[in-house]
Coordinates of C-alpha atoms in Angstrom, one line a residue:
G1 CA 19.6 66.6 -89.9
L2 CA 23.0 68.2 -89.7
M3 CA 22.2 71.3 -87.7
S4 CA 22.2 71.5 -84.0
D5 CA 19.0 71.9 -82.0
P6 CA 17.1 74.8 -83.5
S7 CA 15.9 75.9 -80.1
K8 CA 19.4 76.9 -79.2
P9 CA 20.7 80.3 -80.2
Q10 CA 23.4 80.5 -82.8
D11 CA 26.9 80.9 -81.5
N12 CA 28.0 84.0 -83.3
S13 CA 30.9 84.4 -81.0
S14 CA 34.0 83.4 -82.9
H15 CA 35.2 87.0 -82.6
D16 CA 34.8 87.1 -78.9
P17 CA 37.2 84.8 -77.0
Q18 CA 35.1 85.1 -73.8
M19 CA 32.2 83.6 -75.8
Q20 CA 34.0 80.5 -77.1
P21 CA 32.1 77.5 -75.8
R22 CA 34.1 75.4 -73.4
E23 CA 33.0 72.3 -75.2
D24 CA 31.9 71.5 -78.7
R25 CA 28.1 71.8 -78.7
M26 CA 27.8 69.1 -81.3
S27 CA 29.5 66.6 -79.0
R28 CA 26.7 66.9 -76.4
P29 CA 25.2 63.5 -75.7
K30 CA 21.8 63.1 -77.3
A31 CA 18.7 62.8 -75.1
P32 CA 15.9 60.4 -76.2
P33 CA 13.0 62.0 -78.0
Y34 CA 10.3 63.3 -75.6
A35 CA 7.6 66.0 -75.8
R36 CA 9.3 68.0 -73.0
D37 CA 12.8 69.5 -73.0
L38 CA 14.5 68.6 -69.8
V39 CA 18.0 69.5 -71.1
G40 CA 17.8 73.1 -72.3
Y41 CA 21.2 74.9 -72.7
G42 CA 23.0 72.3 -70.5
R43 CA 26.3 72.8 -68.9
V44 CA 27.4 75.9 -70.8
P45 CA 24.5 78.4 -71.3
P46 CA 25.1 81.0 -74.1
N47 CA 26.3 84.4 -73.1
P48 CA 23.3 86.7 -73.7
R49 CA 25.6 89.7 -74.2
W50 CA 23.2 92.1 -72.4
P51 CA 23.5 95.8 -73.4
G52 CA 26.3 97.6 -71.7
G53 CA 27.9 94.4 -70.6
A54 CA 25.3 94.1 -67.7
R55 CA 25.7 91.0 -65.5
V56 CA 22.0 90.6 -64.8
A57 CA 18.9 91.7 -66.8
V58 CA 16.3 92.7 -64.2
Q59 CA 12.7 92.6 -65.4
F60 CA 9.8 93.8 -63.2
V61 CA 6.3 92.7 -64.1
I62 CA 3.2 94.4 -62.7
N63 CA 0.2 92.1 -63.1
Y64 CA -2.9 94.1 -63.8
E65 CA -5.9 91.8 -63.2
E66 CA -8.4 93.6 -61.0
G67 CA -11.8 93.6 -62.8
S68 CA -11.1 90.5 -64.9
E69 CA -11.2 87.9 -62.1
N70 CA -14.1 85.5 -61.6
C71 CA -17.3 87.3 -60.6
V72 CA -20.9 86.4 -61.2
L73 CA -21.5 90.0 -62.5
D74 CA -19.6 88.8 -65.6
G75 CA -21.6 85.7 -66.1
D76 CA -19.1 83.5 -64.2
S77 CA -20.5 80.6 -62.2
E78 CA -18.7 81.5 -59.0
S79 CA -16.6 84.1 -57.2
E80 CA -12.9 84.5 -57.3
K81 CA -10.9 82.4 -54.7
L82 CA -7.2 83.1 -55.5
L83 CA -4.5 85.5 -54.5
S84 CA -6.1 87.9 -52.0
E85 CA -5.7 88.6 -48.3
I86 CA -8.3 85.8 -47.5
V87 CA -6.0 82.9 -48.1
G88 CA -7.5 79.5 -48.9
V89 CA -11.1 80.6 -49.2
P90 CA -13.4 78.5 -51.4
A91 CA -15.2 80.1 -54.3
Y92 CA -18.9 81.0 -53.6
K93 CA -21.1 79.3 -56.3
G94 CA -23.7 81.6 -58.0
V95 CA -23.3 84.6 -55.7
R96 CA -21.1 87.6 -55.3
H97 CA -18.3 87.5 -52.7
M98 CA -18.3 91.1 -51.4
N99 CA -15.0 90.9 -49.4
M100 CA -13.2 89.3 -52.3
E101 CA -14.5 92.0 -54.7
S102 CA -13.3 94.9 -52.6
L103 CA -9.9 93.3 -51.9
Y104 CA -9.4 93.2 -55.7
E105 CA -10.8 96.8 -56.1
Y106 CA -8.0 98.0 -53.8
G107 CA -5.5 96.9 -56.4
S108 CA -7.0 99.0 -59.2
R109 CA -8.1 102.0 -57.1
S110 CA -5.1 102.4 -54.8
G111 CA -2.3 99.8 -55.1
F112 CA -1.7 100.4 -58.8
W113 CA -1.0 104.1 -58.2
R114 CA 1.4 103.3 -55.4
L115 CA 3.4 101.0 -57.7
H116 CA 3.2 103.6 -60.4
R117 CA 4.8 106.1 -58.1
L118 CA 7.5 103.7 -57.0
F119 CA 8.6 103.0 -60.5
T120 CA 8.2 106.4 -62.1
E121 CA 9.9 108.3 -59.3
R122 CA 13.0 106.2 -59.9
D123 CA 12.6 106.3 -63.6
M124 CA 12.7 102.4 -63.7
P125 CA 10.8 100.7 -66.6
C126 CA 8.6 97.7 -66.2
T127 CA 6.2 95.4 -68.1
V128 CA 2.5 95.2 -67.3
Y129 CA 0.8 91.8 -67.8
A130 CA -2.6 93.3 -68.4
C131 CA -5.9 91.4 -68.5
A132 CA -7.7 93.2 -71.3
L133 CA -11.1 93.3 -69.5
A134 CA -9.4 94.9 -66.4
L135 CA -7.6 97.4 -68.6
E136 CA -10.8 98.4 -70.4
R137 CA -12.4 99.1 -67.0
N138 CA -9.8 101.5 -65.8
P139 CA -8.7 103.7 -68.8
E140 CA -6.9 106.1 -66.5
A141 CA -4.5 103.4 -65.3
A142 CA -4.1 102.2 -68.9
Q143 CA -3.2 105.8 -70.0
A144 CA -0.7 106.1 -67.1
M145 CA 1.1 102.8 -68.2
V146 CA 1.5 104.2 -71.7
E147 CA 2.6 107.6 -70.6
A148 CA 5.3 106.1 -68.3
G149 CA 6.8 104.2 -71.3
W150 CA 5.9 100.8 -69.8
E151 CA 5.3 97.8 -72.0
V152 CA 1.8 96.6 -71.8
A153 CA 1.9 92.9 -72.6
S154 CA -1.2 90.7 -72.6
H155 CA -2.3 88.6 -69.6
G156 CA -5.2 87.2 -71.6
Y157 CA -8.7 88.6 -71.8
R158 CA -9.9 87.3 -68.4
W159 CA -7.9 86.2 -65.3
W160 CA -9.2 82.7 -65.7
D161 CA -7.8 79.3 -65.3
Y162 CA -7.7 78.1 -68.9
Q163 CA -6.9 74.5 -68.1
F164 CA -10.3 73.1 -69.1
V165 CA -11.5 75.9 -71.3
D166 CA -12.3 74.7 -74.8
E167 CA -10.1 75.6 -77.7
A168 CA -12.6 77.8 -79.5
T169 CA -13.3 80.0 -76.4
E170 CA -9.6 80.3 -75.6
R171 CA -8.8 81.3 -79.2
E172 CA -11.6 83.9 -79.1
H173 CA -10.3 85.3 -75.8
I174 CA -6.8 85.7 -77.2
R175 CA -8.3 87.5 -80.2
L176 CA -10.3 89.7 -77.8
A177 CA -7.3 90.4 -75.6
V178 CA -5.5 91.9 -78.6
E179 CA -8.5 93.8 -79.9
V180 CA -9.4 95.4 -76.6
Q181 CA -5.9 96.3 -75.7
Q182 CA -5.4 97.9 -79.1
K183 CA -8.5 100.0 -78.5
V184 CA -7.6 101.0 -75.0
T185 CA -3.8 101.7 -75.3
G186 CA -3.4 102.4 -79.0
T187 CA -1.1 99.4 -79.7
R188 CA -1.4 95.7 -79.7
P189 CA 0.5 93.5 -77.2
L190 CA 3.7 91.8 -78.5
G191 CA 4.0 89.5 -75.6
I192 CA 1.5 87.3 -73.8
Y193 CA 1.4 85.5 -70.5
Q194 CA -1.8 83.5 -70.2
G195 CA -0.9 82.7 -66.7
K196 CA -2.9 79.5 -66.2
P197 CA -2.5 77.9 -69.7
N198 CA -3.3 74.4 -71.0
E199 CA -1.5 72.4 -73.6
N200 CA -3.2 74.2 -76.6
T201 CA -2.2 77.7 -75.4
L202 CA 1.2 78.1 -77.0
R203 CA -0.1 76.8 -80.4
L204 CA -3.1 79.3 -80.2
V205 CA -0.7 82.1 -79.4
A206 CA 1.5 81.2 -82.3
E207 CA -1.5 80.9 -84.6
E208 CA -2.6 84.5 -83.7
S209 CA 0.7 85.4 -85.4
G210 CA 1.2 88.8 -84.0
F211 CA 3.0 87.9 -80.8
L212 CA 6.8 88.0 -80.6
Y213 CA 7.1 86.2 -77.2
N214 CA 5.3 84.1 -74.7
S215 CA 6.1 83.9 -71.0
D216 CA 4.1 80.8 -69.9
S217 CA 7.3 79.0 -68.8
Y218 CA 9.4 78.9 -65.7
A219 CA 12.0 76.6 -67.2
D220 CA 15.2 78.7 -67.5
D221 CA 17.2 81.7 -66.5
L222 CA 17.4 82.8 -70.2
P223 CA 15.0 83.1 -73.1
Y224 CA 14.9 80.2 -75.6
W225 CA 13.2 79.6 -78.9
N226 CA 10.2 77.4 -79.6
T227 CA 10.2 76.2 -83.2
K228 CA 7.3 73.7 -83.1
F229 CA 4.7 76.0 -84.7
G230 CA 6.3 77.3 -87.9
R231 CA 7.6 80.8 -87.2
P232 CA 9.9 80.6 -84.2
L233 CA 8.3 82.0 -81.0
L234 CA 10.6 83.4 -78.3
I235 CA 9.9 82.0 -74.8
I236 CA 10.9 84.5 -72.0
P237 CA 10.5 82.5 -68.8
Y238 CA 8.7 84.1 -65.9
T239 CA 8.8 83.5 -62.1
L240 CA 6.6 82.1 -59.4
D241 CA 9.2 82.5 -56.7
N242 CA 10.4 86.1 -57.1
N243 CA 6.7 86.9 -56.9
D244 CA 4.7 88.7 -54.3
M245 CA 2.1 85.9 -54.5
R246 CA 4.4 84.0 -52.2
F247 CA 4.0 86.9 -49.6
A248 CA 0.2 87.1 -49.7
Q249 CA 0.4 85.2 -46.4
A250 CA 3.6 86.6 -45.0
L251 CA 3.0 90.2 -44.3
E252 CA 6.6 91.4 -43.8
G253 CA 7.8 93.4 -46.8
D254 CA 11.4 92.7 -45.6
R255 CA 11.0 89.0 -46.3
F256 CA 10.1 89.8 -49.9
F257 CA 13.1 92.2 -50.1
Q258 CA 15.5 89.6 -48.7
Y259 CA 14.4 86.9 -51.1
L260 CA 14.7 89.2 -54.1
K261 CA 18.1 90.4 -52.9
D262 CA 19.3 86.8 -52.4
T263 CA 18.2 86.0 -56.0
F264 CA 19.9 89.1 -57.4
D265 CA 23.1 88.5 -55.5
C266 CA 23.4 84.9 -56.8
L267 CA 22.7 85.9 -60.4
Y268 CA 25.1 88.9 -60.1
E269 CA 27.9 86.6 -59.0
E270 CA 27.2 84.1 -61.8
G271 CA 26.9 87.0 -64.2
A272 CA 30.7 87.6 -64.1
T273 CA 31.0 84.8 -66.6
A274 CA 27.4 83.7 -67.4
P275 CA 24.9 86.6 -67.3
K276 CA 21.2 85.7 -66.9
M277 CA 17.9 87.3 -66.3
M278 CA 15.8 87.9 -63.2
S279 CA 12.0 88.3 -63.5
I280 CA 10.0 89.8 -60.6
G281 CA 6.2 89.4 -60.4
L282 CA 4.1 92.0 -58.6
H283 CA 0.4 92.5 -58.0
C284 CA -1.4 95.8 -57.4
R285 CA -3.5 94.3 -54.6
I286 CA -0.7 92.5 -52.9
V287 CA 2.6 94.4 -52.9
G288 CA 0.6 97.6 -53.6
R289 CA -0.5 97.5 -49.9
P290 CA 1.5 100.0 -47.9
G291 CA 2.9 97.5 -45.5
R292 CA 4.5 95.4 -48.3
A293 CA 5.4 98.3 -50.7
G294 CA 8.4 99.3 -48.6
G295 CA 10.1 95.9 -49.3
L296 CA 9.8 96.5 -53.0
A297 CA 11.0 100.1 -52.7
K298 CA 14.1 98.9 -50.9
F299 CA 14.8 96.3 -53.6
L300 CA 14.3 98.9 -56.4
D301 CA 16.9 101.1 -54.7
Y302 CA 19.3 98.2 -54.2
V303 CA 19.2 97.3 -57.9
K304 CA 19.5 100.9 -58.9
S305 CA 22.8 101.1 -56.9
F306 CA 24.4 98.6 -59.4
D307 CA 24.0 101.1 -62.2
K308 CA 24.8 99.6 -65.6
E309 CA 25.8 96.2 -64.2
A310 CA 22.1 95.6 -63.7
W311 CA 20.1 96.2 -66.9
V312 CA 16.6 97.1 -65.7
C313 CA 14.4 96.7 -68.8
R314 CA 11.0 95.8 -70.1
R315 CA 10.3 92.3 -71.4
I316 CA 10.0 93.6 -75.0
D317 CA 13.6 94.9 -74.6
I318 CA 14.8 91.4 -73.8
C319 CA 12.7 90.1 -76.7
N320 CA 14.2 92.6 -79.2
H321 CA 17.7 91.9 -78.0
W322 CA 17.2 88.2 -78.5
Y323 CA 15.7 88.5 -81.9
K324 CA 18.6 90.7 -83.0
N325 CA 21.5 88.9 -81.4
H326 CA 20.5 85.3 -80.8
K327 CA 18.4 84.1 -83.8
P328 CA 17.5 80.4 -83.9
V329 CA 19.8 78.5 -86.3
T330 CA 16.8 77.8 -88.5
A331 CA 15.9 81.5 -88.5
N332 CA 14.2 83.4 -91.1
L333 CA 13.3 86.4 -89.0

């Protein structure tokens, strides 16, 4: 009809000359209909107007997965094969993989506490993507997350690849993820990152109806609205490049620091006129190793040195900011 694309935020910026779009949004040429959005915000992204006039929103995610990965002890058909120190190992069918299991156990027993110290000593907040089964198996870690004031978002019930999991099972797992997390932490998750989703995932998340945001996207430097499933759902894109998974093979923490710094510096420079967000993905069993943790510590201190120009926040803080200031034009929120 007459309104502009509902997935774009309203431009409530007439009072702010810096926010005036440099072109009339209605005059943007129309892309042909397609199930994917390859255009997004286009040439002139909206100004997110981050709190305090920050030039970059910096959002650290700790993935808490250890104890929810594939393991025949949990009725899975094979052992875990992904994201450990043994790179490129195939899954073992029908048997336990003892080395893989203990590499994961390092994350929940030791790596988590190292990351907990790094963030709490600096009083820097973060979001945890917690697999509910893993959380349930380490109530002390769950308690520490809550006490630190971190957001505990959902990383699904299991650390599975849901690509070929049937709809009924996935729906049940999303329900279980909410129920178990409510039980363990006292509150339900408001955000979810399934991690390895399929084309039903977003609809199932929307149908559960208690989530405010989903992060199964890498498509932008800013949040955007999905309005395909009734009530608008905020998509807060995540990252697979500012992510320690890329350094599971490269042992030097300094390489991780340098890549994160390069990302931050680019966004900081752009942030003078077009502020954006930077997500960083961490894993207890990867960057939680002492040889890699130094690179993260160095980056935490670097970001902290920018004071209010870098808004270090939880994902739910970005979510709340967007719901309040950038409602979709079709909004009834």
